[in-house]
Structure formats: C-alpha cells, structure tokens
Amino acid sequence: MAKKQHTDAPVQKNDVITAVIEDLTHEGDGVAKVDGYALFVPYGLPGETAQIKVLKTKKGYGFGRIIERIEESSERTEAPCPIYYQCGGCQLQHMTYDAQLRFKHKQVQDAITRIGGIDNIPVHRAIGMEDPWRYRNKAQVPVGTRSDGHLKAGFFQKRSHRIMDMESCIIQKEANDEAVQTVKRIADQHNIKAYDEENARGTLRHVVTRQAHTTGELMIVLVTNGPDLPHKKDIVRDITEAMPNVTSIMQNINTKRTNAIYGEKTTLIWGNEHIYDTIGGISFAISARSFYQVNPEQTKALYDKALEYADLRGNETVIDAYCGIGTISLFLARKARHVYGVESIPEAVTDAKRNAELNKLDDITTFAVGEAEELVPWWHQANGLQPDVFVVDPPRKGCDEKLLQTMIDMQPEKIIYVSCNPATLARDLKILEDGGYAAKEVQPVDMFPQTNHIESVTRLEKRAEKSV
Ligand code: SAH
C-alpha cells in the first residue's frame, strides 16, 4: 500500500539515489544532503559518495541505508567486531580512532557554541587511549533462551529487545567476557531458566560482572526474578572453581517488569561484598550497585584533569556534587582543607565513607545521601557552607537548575564541570555564564572508545564582577 509522502521531501520511500555524506549526527550517523534535505544514513562518513536507499521521509528530514559506497573516506576502517553491524553497543568501529577523537572534539565544540552560545573558549584535543580496545571494567548482559532451549547471553540487537548470543565483546576486559561465558555455561548445566520478558517467567535476568583494574578482583552479580536461585551452592562452587579471580558473587532481585537491570534488594552469596581498586594512589571499595567509571585508564586522566583545573593550595573548601563512591572527592581531598560530597544512592555514600577511611581521609571529608539540588541549598542556607571550588559530575540529564542557581549564589571561585553529555553541559554552562561565571577551557577525555559517548571536563572561574 502506497503511503502518502511528505511534500517537502525531494525523495520518496524506496527511491535509490546517489548522494554525498556531508556531516555526522551526534550519534555518529552520516548525514547526506539531497537539495538541502537531510537524510540520516547509519555508517556513512563525511566526504563519502554512496548509493542510498530511502527508507522513510518526514518533514525536514528522512532516513536511508547505504547500498553501496562509491567513494570511501580515508577515515573509514574495517570494524573488527564480527557483530558490529547488528549489535547496538558500539557506533564508531567503522571510523579510525583518530577520526573518532576528532568527531568527539567537534561534538563538544559544536554543542558549546550552538546550545551554550559561547564562543572563544578553547576546547582541547580529546585525550584518547593508546589501545582503544578491551577497556571496559563492567559488563551488564541480559540472559535469554536460544531456539534449542539452552541459555544465551549477549547484547540487544540494534533497536530491538532480541538478545544476540555473544562469545566475546572486544571493548570488554577479557575477564568480563570469560565471566559471562562461564556463568552462562554453569547456569545452563544446572538447568536455570532465563527470564522471559513476554510473560515475566524464568529466573536469570542479567549477569553483571565488574573487574577491579589494579587488583584483578572480579565481582559477579546474578540478577534474578525473585529470591530463589535453584542449586545456588553448586553454581557458586562451579563458578569459583572455574574462575579463581572471582572474589565476590552477589544476587540482586528484580521482580519488576522493567528495562532497569537492578531491583532494590542485593545480597551476598559468596565472598566479599566489595571489590577493591586503586586509581592514582587512592583505594576504592566498590559495591554492586555503586557507580564506578567504566574505563580505569581514562578515569585517571579525567580525574587528573579535574585536579589540575581545581588548582588546590591546601586551604580550600570543596563541594563534589554527584560524588558516587567519592572518587573525585578523595582525589581532591589530598590537596584541600575539606571536601563535602553529595550523592543520591545510599550504598554509594556508604562506599564513599568507607573509602575515605580506607585512605585516611575521613577527617577532612563529609559525605551525605540526598539529591544535590535539595541538599546543597540546605548546606548553603542552614549551615552557611561556602565552597571555594565546586565540582559537579551529573548523569546525562545534567544539573538540576536549582543546583546551578545555588552554585551561583554560593559564589565559589572555581567550578569544575565533569560531563558525559555535551548538550546538557552546554545548556548548564549558559546558565552559569549568565550567573557570572566564565568558562575558560574544556578538555574532552575519551572514556568510551568505539561508542558515541563523550566525556569532558570544563573549568569555569568567577568573573571579577557579577553580571546580574
Ligand atoms: N563522580 C563520580 C560519579 C559520577 S556519576 C565518579 O566519577 O565516579 C553520577 C552520580 O550521580 C551517580 O553516582 C548517581 O547515583 C548520582 N546522582 C544522580 N542524580 C543525583 C542527584 N540528583 N543528586 C545527587 N546525586 C545524583
């Protein structure tokens, strides 16, 4: 049945056209232009000429698929992963690593200029990895049932909820790959049934594994659809026999029909509740539910940059909002008078306090559970807390406006903004600029090679007089 086409589109569904890819979206898809009309084409690179099949047209833009590349970009490379084009995990494997770093730099630069309306601020070249593979310290893998009835574990196929059985993921540390395979095999041997999203039956939903970079300790979390895990003892024995570097096996119970991986309850099945890692001389105890950066090598580069931008002399009061397990807080505490951390997940705050003690920094740090936008205004109003340096490291949605306003009211000399989303970073920088702060420089750090995710640190300073 022929569908009505949008009249402003110069092409129609199923047309096959030849066009030049001119740009990339922030997700890394190619943008081809046909008489000024934008066609989004996955895996196209700027400068390439391609034969494109039009899949869908909308007002102002459409979608296409490359049938054949007529002229290839020098930035194109062979994606080494055999399931790259089916899996939704990576988006940039077809791009050379140098081009990926340039792409990320440009994304940050463009967001700051276009959304933030800020010109003339240096955005440095992205700090990349020497070997941008096998870097992830954490895998979170859904479990399903193969057509032959055995278990499968892997990532969701692009834009779907179909699980692709996977043996190896080349951005994961080998130990995580091995742990996922081992758990899959052992659970299968003990006849554990995979959770089925359709009818909410079955036991095993996800396998989560996290390895501490410096100690090699490995935590496995079995996410189950209820408290029962049949043959628990045997499963533990088999896993620990197969993988001696496993130091912790946890169970998390998630009975909800949701895409969220974790449920509320986490219990220890075997070993320790934490794994221990070290970054830049500071030790961290990490528990199952706590946020911990996924790329240890680059995390050090990121935190070093935050420390450099904070330029501490030893007498400063610092607030670290969205502090997780206190990683940035403790990095800065060594050089500051006192650091106040705030974080919404209670387990993470418990970890932060434990980490402060572990590093003998507990007398100069204070960690509190709460929403930063609620707690920091209270610190300001009720306690008259006056920070010299304010660090934020919010999730993708950026900082709450109430927090930004409080930061402006508190008048710290410096603000360090660590961001995993250039769009919300730019939006928030604009508010801070309007509130009397000047963004001085931005350093992108490539925490997530092969993917379209972008991390950066921005240094802001209070302007001499507040422009109200
Ligand atoms: N700085 C830490 C964590 C950054 S991730 C690190 O580098 O490891 C962001 C953290 O913000 C997460 O731990 C998340 O639980 C927390 N978070 C999310 N919303 C929050 C809010 N409104 N107030 C405080 N913390 C929040």
Short mmCIF file of C-alpha atoms and ligand atoms in Angstrom, two decimals:
data_model
loop_
_atom_site.label_atom_id
_atom_site.label_comp_id
_atom_site.label_asym_id
_atom_site.label_seq_id
_atom_site.Cartn_x
_atom_site.Cartn_y
_atom_site.Cartn_z
CA MET A 1 0.00 0.00 0.00
CA ALA A 2 1.49 3.34 -1.03
CA LYS A 3 1.74 5.75 1.86
CA LYS A 4 1.28 9.46 1.41
CA GLN A 5 4.66 11.15 1.04
CA HIS A 6 5.59 14.39 2.70
CA THR A 7 5.53 17.03 0.03
CA ASP A 8 8.68 18.88 1.04
CA ALA A 9 10.89 15.80 0.63
CA PRO A 10 12.73 15.71 -2.70
CA VAL A 11 12.95 11.92 -2.37
CA GLN A 12 10.41 9.22 -1.64
CA LYS A 13 10.47 5.95 0.26
CA ASN A 14 12.25 3.19 -1.70
CA ASP A 15 13.98 5.66 -4.03
CA VAL A 16 17.60 4.75 -4.69
CA ILE A 17 19.72 7.85 -5.02
CA THR A 18 23.38 8.83 -5.13
CA ALA A 19 24.40 11.43 -2.57
CA VAL A 20 27.35 12.79 -0.68
CA ILE A 21 27.57 12.39 3.11
CA GLU A 22 28.35 15.81 4.47
CA ASP A 23 28.25 15.54 8.22
CA LEU A 24 27.70 13.32 11.26
CA THR A 25 24.90 13.49 13.81
CA HIS A 26 25.86 13.49 17.47
CA GLU A 27 25.07 9.80 17.46
CA GLY A 28 27.64 9.22 14.74
CA ASP A 29 25.25 8.58 11.84
CA GLY A 30 26.09 10.08 8.44
CA VAL A 31 24.03 12.99 7.14
CA ALA A 32 23.56 13.04 3.35
CA LYS A 33 22.07 16.10 1.71
CA VAL A 34 19.66 15.98 -1.24
CA ASP A 35 18.81 19.51 -2.40
CA GLY A 36 19.34 20.67 1.18
CA TYR A 37 17.10 17.90 2.59
CA ALA A 38 18.86 15.83 5.27
CA LEU A 39 18.89 12.05 5.05
CA PHE A 40 20.31 10.22 8.04
CA VAL A 41 22.35 7.23 6.96
CA PRO A 42 23.97 4.99 9.56
CA TYR A 43 27.63 4.10 8.95
CA GLY A 44 28.14 6.86 6.37
CA LEU A 45 31.20 9.07 6.80
CA PRO A 46 31.66 12.69 5.72
CA GLY A 47 33.11 13.00 2.22
CA GLU A 48 31.76 9.65 1.06
CA THR A 49 29.59 9.28 -2.00
CA ALA A 50 27.12 6.45 -1.72
CA GLN A 51 24.15 4.82 -3.30
CA ILE A 52 21.43 5.17 -0.71
CA LYS A 53 18.02 3.59 -0.44
CA VAL A 54 15.45 5.91 1.12
CA LEU A 55 13.70 4.14 4.00
CA LYS A 56 11.46 6.84 5.39
CA THR A 57 10.73 10.51 4.83
CA LYS A 58 9.47 13.08 7.29
CA LYS A 59 9.02 16.80 7.18
CA GLY A 60 12.50 18.27 7.02
CA TYR A 61 14.48 15.03 7.18
CA GLY A 62 14.46 11.36 6.32
CA PHE A 63 16.30 8.08 6.83
CA GLY A 64 18.26 5.95 4.40
CA ARG A 65 20.51 2.93 4.15
CA ILE A 66 23.75 2.71 2.23
CA ILE A 67 23.53 0.11 -0.53
CA GLU A 68 26.95 0.75 -1.97
CA ARG A 69 29.79 3.11 -1.21
CA ILE A 70 31.02 4.74 -4.41
CA GLU A 71 33.76 6.83 -2.85
CA GLU A 72 35.18 5.98 0.56
CA SER A 73 36.53 8.26 3.22
CA SER A 74 40.13 7.86 4.31
CA GLU A 75 38.69 7.85 7.84
CA ARG A 76 36.94 4.55 7.20
CA THR A 77 38.32 1.37 8.67
CA GLU A 78 37.24 -2.26 8.89
CA ALA A 79 35.18 -2.82 12.05
CA PRO A 80 36.99 -5.65 13.86
CA CYS A 81 33.95 -6.97 15.73
CA PRO A 82 32.05 -9.61 13.73
CA ILE A 83 28.66 -8.49 15.07
CA TYR A 84 29.30 -4.75 14.96
CA TYR A 85 26.58 -4.02 12.40
CA GLN A 86 23.92 -5.99 14.31
CA CYS A 87 24.78 -5.09 17.90
CA GLY A 88 23.69 -1.78 19.38
CA GLY A 89 26.67 -1.43 21.74
CA CYS A 90 29.27 0.38 19.58
CA GLN A 91 28.60 3.04 16.96
CA LEU A 92 32.03 4.11 15.69
CA GLN A 93 34.03 0.98 14.91
CA HIS A 94 33.92 1.82 11.19
CA MET A 95 35.82 5.04 11.91
CA THR A 96 39.58 5.25 12.51
CA TYR A 97 40.37 6.05 16.12
CA ASP A 98 41.87 9.41 15.16
CA ALA A 99 38.64 10.31 13.38
CA GLN A 100 36.63 9.22 16.43
CA LEU A 101 38.63 11.62 18.60
CA ARG A 102 38.11 14.46 16.11
CA PHE A 103 34.37 13.64 15.98
CA LYS A 104 34.13 13.84 19.77
CA HIS A 105 36.07 17.08 19.91
CA LYS A 106 33.76 18.60 17.32
CA GLN A 107 30.64 17.44 19.17
CA VAL A 108 31.76 19.24 22.32
CA GLN A 109 32.82 22.33 20.39
CA ASP A 110 29.54 22.49 18.42
CA ALA A 111 27.33 21.99 21.49
CA ILE A 112 29.11 24.73 23.38
CA THR A 113 28.82 27.19 20.51
CA ARG A 114 25.31 26.30 19.33
CA ILE A 115 23.49 25.42 22.54
CA GLY A 116 25.66 27.30 25.02
CA GLY A 117 26.13 30.33 22.78
CA ILE A 118 29.74 30.51 23.99
CA ASP A 119 32.49 31.45 21.54
CA ASN A 120 36.21 31.75 22.03
CA ILE A 121 36.61 29.03 24.59
CA PRO A 122 39.39 26.58 23.89
CA VAL A 123 38.21 23.00 23.52
CA HIS A 124 41.36 20.90 23.66
CA ARG A 125 42.07 17.87 21.55
CA ALA A 126 40.36 14.84 23.11
CA ILE A 127 42.64 12.69 25.28
CA GLY A 128 42.48 9.27 23.65
CA MET A 129 43.70 5.80 24.56
CA GLU A 130 46.83 4.23 23.19
CA ASP A 131 44.97 0.98 22.69
CA PRO A 132 41.25 1.77 22.48
CA TRP A 133 40.00 -1.82 22.96
CA ARG A 134 39.29 -4.17 25.88
CA TYR A 135 38.91 -1.24 28.26
CA ARG A 136 35.52 -1.75 29.94
CA ASN A 137 35.68 -2.97 33.53
CA LYS A 138 31.96 -3.74 33.69
CA ALA A 139 29.63 -5.88 31.58
CA GLN A 140 25.86 -5.99 32.06
CA VAL A 141 24.48 -8.72 29.90
CA PRO A 142 20.86 -9.84 29.51
CA VAL A 143 20.16 -13.58 29.53
CA GLY A 144 17.67 -15.32 27.25
CA THR A 145 16.76 -18.68 25.77
CA ARG A 146 18.13 -19.95 22.44
CA SER A 147 15.87 -21.76 19.99
CA ASP A 148 17.39 -25.08 21.15
CA GLY A 149 16.34 -24.31 24.74
CA HIS A 150 19.83 -23.51 26.08
CA LEU A 151 20.78 -20.19 27.62
CA LYS A 152 22.10 -17.28 25.63
CA ALA A 153 23.71 -14.10 26.89
CA GLY A 154 24.65 -11.04 24.93
CA PHE A 155 23.59 -7.58 23.94
CA PHE A 156 20.31 -6.45 22.49
CA GLN A 157 20.23 -6.30 18.75
CA LYS A 158 20.13 -2.73 17.48
CA ARG A 159 16.78 -1.06 18.16
CA SER A 160 15.21 -4.28 19.47
CA HIS A 161 14.87 -6.45 22.52
CA ARG A 162 16.21 -9.56 20.84
CA ILE A 163 19.28 -10.87 22.66
CA MET A 164 22.25 -11.78 20.46
CA ASP A 165 24.20 -14.71 21.87
CA MET A 166 27.73 -13.42 22.12
CA GLU A 167 31.04 -15.04 22.92
CA SER A 168 33.21 -12.01 23.09
CA CYS A 169 32.90 -8.25 23.24
CA ILE A 170 36.15 -6.60 22.20
CA ILE A 171 35.67 -3.44 24.23
CA GLN A 172 35.30 -5.55 27.40
CA LYS A 173 38.16 -6.69 29.57
CA GLU A 174 38.78 -10.39 28.87
CA ALA A 175 37.84 -11.34 32.43
CA ASN A 176 34.32 -9.97 31.93
CA ASP A 177 33.90 -11.93 28.70
CA GLU A 178 35.11 -15.04 30.43
CA ALA A 179 32.83 -14.50 33.43
CA VAL A 180 29.74 -14.07 31.25
CA GLN A 181 30.55 -17.27 29.31
CA THR A 182 31.29 -19.17 32.50
CA VAL A 183 28.07 -18.14 34.23
CA LYS A 184 26.06 -18.91 31.10
CA ARG A 185 27.57 -22.39 30.84
CA ILE A 186 27.24 -23.22 34.53
CA ALA A 187 23.70 -21.85 34.87
CA ASP A 188 22.73 -23.89 31.81
CA GLN A 189 24.28 -27.04 33.28
CA HIS A 190 22.16 -26.54 36.38
CA ASN A 191 19.09 -26.04 34.28
CA ILE A 192 18.49 -22.44 35.31
CA LYS A 193 15.82 -20.85 33.14
CA ALA A 194 16.29 -17.44 31.59
CA TYR A 195 13.83 -14.69 32.38
CA ASP A 196 11.32 -14.13 29.61
CA GLU A 197 10.20 -10.52 29.16
CA GLU A 198 6.98 -11.59 27.44
CA ASN A 199 5.47 -13.48 30.36
CA ALA A 200 7.78 -12.40 33.23
CA ARG A 201 8.65 -16.08 33.94
CA GLY A 202 12.05 -17.67 34.38
CA THR A 203 14.86 -16.97 36.82
CA LEU A 204 18.04 -15.36 35.48
CA ARG A 205 17.62 -11.86 34.04
CA HIS A 206 21.11 -10.38 33.80
CA VAL A 207 24.71 -11.26 34.52
CA VAL A 208 26.72 -8.27 35.67
CA THR A 209 30.47 -8.57 36.09
CA ARG A 210 32.94 -5.94 37.18
CA GLN A 211 36.69 -6.28 37.46
CA ALA A 212 38.94 -4.04 39.51
CA HIS A 213 41.75 -2.89 37.23
CA THR A 214 44.67 -2.92 39.64
CA THR A 215 43.82 -5.88 41.87
CA GLY A 216 42.12 -8.05 39.22
CA GLU A 217 39.33 -8.87 41.70
CA LEU A 218 36.12 -9.82 39.99
CA MET A 219 32.52 -9.41 41.16
CA ILE A 220 29.68 -11.31 39.57
CA VAL A 221 26.11 -10.20 40.17
CA LEU A 222 23.31 -12.60 39.25
CA VAL A 223 20.12 -10.62 38.73
CA THR A 224 17.15 -12.90 39.35
CA ASN A 225 13.41 -12.61 39.01
CA GLY A 226 12.77 -13.44 42.67
CA PRO A 227 14.67 -14.60 45.74
CA ASP A 228 15.02 -18.22 44.57
CA LEU A 229 18.07 -19.33 42.71
CA PRO A 230 17.98 -23.14 42.40
CA HIS A 231 21.26 -25.00 43.00
CA LYS A 232 22.84 -21.83 44.38
CA LYS A 233 25.59 -23.68 46.26
CA ASP A 234 26.59 -25.80 43.28
CA ILE A 235 26.58 -22.79 40.99
CA VAL A 236 28.87 -20.89 43.36
CA ARG A 237 31.24 -23.87 43.66
CA ASP A 238 31.42 -24.28 39.89
CA ILE A 239 31.96 -20.58 39.21
CA THR A 240 34.69 -20.16 41.81
CA GLU A 241 36.43 -23.34 40.65
CA ALA A 242 36.34 -22.17 37.04
CA MET A 243 37.47 -18.61 37.78
CA PRO A 244 39.87 -18.16 40.73
CA ASN A 245 39.90 -14.36 40.29
CA VAL A 246 36.23 -14.17 41.32
CA THR A 247 36.19 -12.68 44.82
CA SER A 248 32.54 -11.74 45.10
CA ILE A 249 29.25 -13.28 43.97
CA MET A 250 26.15 -11.22 44.66
CA GLN A 251 22.48 -11.72 43.93
CA ASN A 252 20.17 -8.89 43.04
CA ILE A 253 16.44 -9.44 42.98
CA ASN A 254 14.41 -7.67 40.34
CA THR A 255 10.78 -8.78 40.13
CA LYS A 256 9.54 -5.78 38.19
CA ARG A 257 8.55 -5.74 34.53
CA THR A 258 11.06 -3.08 33.63
CA ASN A 259 14.08 -2.38 31.49
CA ALA A 260 16.03 -1.38 34.57
CA ILE A 261 18.66 -4.00 35.29
CA TYR A 262 18.67 -3.87 39.08
CA GLY A 263 15.92 -4.34 41.62
CA GLU A 264 16.08 -2.92 45.13
CA LYS A 265 17.48 -5.90 47.03
CA THR A 266 21.10 -7.06 46.75
CA THR A 267 22.51 -9.88 48.88
CA LEU A 268 25.87 -11.53 49.23
CA ILE A 269 26.02 -15.12 48.00
CA TRP A 270 29.73 -15.76 48.32
CA GLY A 271 33.00 -13.92 49.11
CA ASN A 272 33.20 -10.17 49.76
CA GLU A 273 30.58 -7.53 49.20
CA HIS A 274 33.21 -5.31 47.60
CA ILE A 275 35.99 -5.43 45.10
CA TYR A 276 38.96 -3.12 45.61
CA ASP A 277 40.60 -0.92 43.00
CA THR A 278 43.21 1.84 43.05
CA ILE A 279 43.35 4.99 40.97
CA GLY A 280 46.25 7.40 41.31
CA GLY A 281 47.25 6.02 44.70
CA ILE A 282 43.75 6.07 46.19
CA SER A 283 41.97 2.83 47.02
CA PHE A 284 38.30 2.29 46.39
CA ALA A 285 35.90 -0.32 47.70
CA ILE A 286 33.20 -0.81 45.08
CA SER A 287 29.87 -2.49 45.77
CA ALA A 288 27.41 -3.96 43.29
CA ARG A 289 25.07 -1.02 42.98
CA SER A 290 27.60 1.81 43.10
CA PHE A 291 28.55 3.88 40.10
CA TYR A 292 32.19 3.49 39.17
CA GLN A 293 33.71 4.80 35.93
CA VAL A 294 33.98 2.01 33.34
CA ASN A 295 37.34 2.89 31.83
CA PRO A 296 40.03 2.82 34.53
CA GLU A 297 42.90 4.12 32.40
CA GLN A 298 40.97 7.13 31.18
CA THR A 299 39.38 7.75 34.56
CA LYS A 300 42.82 8.60 35.87
CA ALA A 301 43.27 11.09 33.02
CA LEU A 302 39.85 12.60 33.75
CA TYR A 303 40.41 12.96 37.49
CA ASP A 304 43.93 14.31 36.97
CA LYS A 305 42.45 16.98 34.74
CA ALA A 306 39.78 17.84 37.34
CA LEU A 307 42.54 18.10 39.94
CA GLU A 308 44.66 20.30 37.68
CA TYR A 309 41.69 22.59 36.96
CA ALA A 310 40.84 22.83 40.67
CA ASP A 311 44.42 24.06 41.28
CA LEU A 312 44.18 23.46 45.02
CA ARG A 313 46.60 25.01 47.52
CA GLY A 314 45.55 23.08 50.62
CA ASN A 315 43.21 25.54 52.32
CA GLU A 316 40.13 25.20 50.12
CA THR A 317 36.64 24.02 50.93
CA VAL A 318 35.35 21.88 48.09
CA ILE A 319 31.89 20.54 47.22
CA ASP A 320 31.73 17.46 45.00
CA ALA A 321 28.13 17.01 43.84
CA TYR A 322 27.06 13.69 42.28
CA CYS A 323 30.08 12.15 44.01
CA GLY A 324 29.29 8.43 43.59
CA ILE A 325 31.66 6.44 45.83
CA GLY A 326 33.71 9.55 46.48
CA THR A 327 36.25 9.10 43.72
CA ILE A 328 36.74 12.73 42.71
CA SER A 329 36.20 13.87 46.32
CA LEU A 330 39.10 11.77 47.59
CA PHE A 331 41.31 12.72 44.65
CA LEU A 332 40.80 16.37 45.63
CA ALA A 333 40.81 15.86 49.41
CA ARG A 334 44.55 15.15 49.46
CA LYS A 335 45.10 18.75 48.38
CA ALA A 336 42.19 20.54 50.10
CA ARG A 337 41.07 21.56 53.58
CA HIS A 338 37.71 19.82 53.45
CA VAL A 339 35.58 18.13 50.79
CA TYR A 340 31.81 17.74 51.03
CA GLY A 341 30.34 15.04 48.79
CA VAL A 342 26.68 14.52 47.97
CA GLU A 343 25.18 11.54 46.21
CA SER A 344 21.64 10.13 45.86
CA ILE A 345 22.34 6.37 46.12
CA PRO A 346 22.75 5.37 49.79
CA GLU A 347 25.04 2.38 49.03
CA ALA A 348 27.40 4.68 47.13
CA VAL A 349 27.60 7.06 50.10
CA THR A 350 28.35 4.13 52.42
CA ASP A 351 31.14 3.19 50.00
CA ALA A 352 32.37 6.80 49.90
CA LYS A 353 32.66 6.89 53.70
CA ARG A 354 34.42 3.55 53.75
CA ASN A 355 36.79 4.77 51.04
CA ALA A 356 37.57 7.93 52.99
CA GLU A 357 38.55 5.76 55.98
CA LEU A 358 40.49 3.36 53.78
CA ASN A 359 42.62 6.26 52.59
CA LYS A 360 42.79 8.01 55.98
CA LEU A 361 40.94 10.99 54.57
CA ASP A 362 37.82 10.65 56.70
CA ASP A 363 38.61 13.60 58.98
CA ILE A 364 38.65 16.01 56.04
CA THR A 365 35.69 14.64 54.09
CA THR A 366 31.94 14.63 54.71
CA PHE A 367 29.59 12.51 52.61
CA ALA A 368 25.82 12.83 52.62
CA VAL A 369 22.95 10.99 50.94
CA GLY A 370 20.47 13.12 49.05
CA GLU A 371 19.59 14.92 45.87
CA ALA A 372 22.26 17.53 45.21
CA GLU A 373 19.58 20.09 44.33
CA GLU A 374 17.94 19.60 47.73
CA LEU A 375 20.94 19.14 49.98
CA VAL A 376 23.31 21.80 48.65
CA PRO A 377 20.77 24.67 49.06
CA TRP A 378 20.25 23.45 52.60
CA TRP A 379 24.00 23.40 53.27
CA HIS A 380 24.10 26.94 51.94
CA GLN A 381 21.13 28.36 53.83
CA ALA A 382 21.15 26.48 57.11
CA ASN A 383 24.87 25.88 57.53
CA GLY A 384 26.31 28.82 55.62
CA LEU A 385 28.68 26.50 53.77
CA GLN A 386 30.93 28.49 51.47
CA PRO A 387 32.96 26.44 48.96
CA ASP A 388 35.99 27.75 47.13
CA VAL A 389 35.75 25.08 44.47
CA PHE A 390 32.55 23.41 43.30
CA VAL A 391 32.79 20.17 41.32
CA VAL A 392 29.81 18.61 39.55
CA ASP A 393 29.69 15.30 37.68
CA PRO A 394 26.00 14.78 36.90
CA PRO A 395 24.33 11.98 34.92
CA ARG A 396 23.33 12.55 31.27
CA LYS A 397 20.46 14.87 32.05
CA GLY A 398 22.87 17.41 33.52
CA CYS A 399 22.48 19.53 36.66
CA ASP A 400 19.16 20.49 38.13
CA GLU A 401 18.54 24.21 37.68
CA LYS A 402 18.03 24.66 41.39
CA LEU A 403 21.55 23.34 41.98
CA LEU A 404 23.01 25.65 39.33
CA GLN A 405 21.28 28.61 40.94
CA THR A 406 22.64 27.64 44.36
CA MET A 407 26.13 27.31 42.91
CA ILE A 408 25.83 30.84 41.57
CA ASP A 409 24.55 32.08 44.95
CA MET A 410 27.42 30.39 46.77
CA GLN A 411 29.97 32.23 44.65
CA PRO A 412 32.82 29.68 44.58
CA GLU A 413 35.97 30.95 42.88
CA LYS A 414 36.06 27.94 40.58
CA ILE A 415 33.59 25.46 39.14
CA ILE A 416 34.76 22.21 37.58
CA TYR A 417 32.07 20.62 35.44
CA VAL A 418 32.63 16.94 34.53
CA SER A 419 30.08 15.92 31.90
CA CYS A 420 29.07 12.84 29.95
CA ASN A 421 26.69 14.76 27.69
CA PRO A 422 27.86 17.80 25.70
CA ALA A 423 24.26 19.01 25.10
CA THR A 424 23.32 19.32 28.78
CA LEU A 425 26.82 20.60 29.58
CA ALA A 426 26.33 23.43 27.08
CA ARG A 427 22.85 24.21 28.44
CA ASP A 428 24.22 24.40 32.00
CA LEU A 429 27.29 26.44 31.01
CA LYS A 430 24.97 29.06 29.59
CA ILE A 431 23.18 29.36 32.94
CA LEU A 432 26.49 29.59 34.80
CA GLU A 433 27.81 32.17 32.31
CA ASP A 434 24.66 34.25 32.84
CA GLY A 435 25.20 33.90 36.58
CA GLY A 436 28.65 35.47 36.48
CA TYR A 437 30.98 32.60 35.61
CA ALA A 438 33.33 32.38 32.63
CA ALA A 439 34.05 29.01 31.02
CA LYS A 440 37.81 29.04 30.45
CA GLU A 441 38.65 25.72 28.81
CA VAL A 442 37.22 22.32 28.04
CA GLN A 443 39.09 19.01 27.93
CA PRO A 444 37.30 16.09 26.29
CA VAL A 445 38.53 12.71 27.54
CA ASP A 446 37.65 9.63 25.54
CA MET A 447 36.24 7.31 28.18
CA PHE A 448 34.23 5.24 25.71
CA PRO A 449 36.22 4.45 22.54
CA GLN A 450 34.22 2.88 19.65
CA THR A 451 30.99 4.36 21.03
CA ASN A 452 29.40 7.77 20.51
CA HIS A 453 29.62 8.70 24.20
CA ILE A 454 31.65 11.77 25.09
CA GLU A 455 33.12 12.82 28.42
CA SER A 456 34.67 16.21 29.16
CA VAL A 457 35.88 18.46 31.97
CA THR A 458 35.27 22.22 31.90
CA ARG A 459 36.96 24.84 34.03
CA LEU A 460 34.94 27.90 35.00
CA GLU A 461 36.02 30.91 37.01
CA LYS A 462 34.08 33.60 38.76
CA ARG A 463 34.15 36.83 36.82
CA ALA A 464 35.57 39.87 38.58
CA GLU A 465 32.18 41.48 38.96
CA LYS A 466 28.93 39.57 38.84
CA SER A 467 26.90 40.45 35.77
CA VAL A 468 23.32 40.44 37.02
N1 SAH B 1 31.77 11.47 40.37
C1 SAH B 1 31.51 10.07 40.44
C2 SAH B 1 30.11 9.66 39.99
C3 SAH B 1 29.57 10.27 38.74
S1 SAH B 1 28.13 9.51 38.06
C4 SAH B 1 32.56 9.27 39.70
O1 SAH B 1 33.31 9.82 38.89
O2 SAH B 1 32.68 8.07 39.94
C5 SAH B 1 26.83 10.45 38.66
C6 SAH B 1 26.38 10.10 40.06
O3 SAH B 1 25.32 10.98 40.40
C7 SAH B 1 25.82 8.69 40.23
O4 SAH B 1 26.51 8.08 41.29
C8 SAH B 1 24.35 8.92 40.57
O5 SAH B 1 23.86 7.96 41.50
C9 SAH B 1 24.36 10.29 41.18
N2 SAH B 1 23.13 11.10 41.09
C10 SAH B 1 22.19 11.13 40.14
N3 SAH B 1 21.29 12.08 40.37
C11 SAH B 1 21.66 12.71 41.51
C12 SAH B 1 21.13 13.81 42.26
N4 SAH B 1 20.05 14.45 41.87
N5 SAH B 1 21.79 14.20 43.36
C13 SAH B 1 22.92 13.56 43.76
N6 SAH B 1 23.46 12.52 43.10
C14 SAH B 1 22.84 12.10 41.98
#
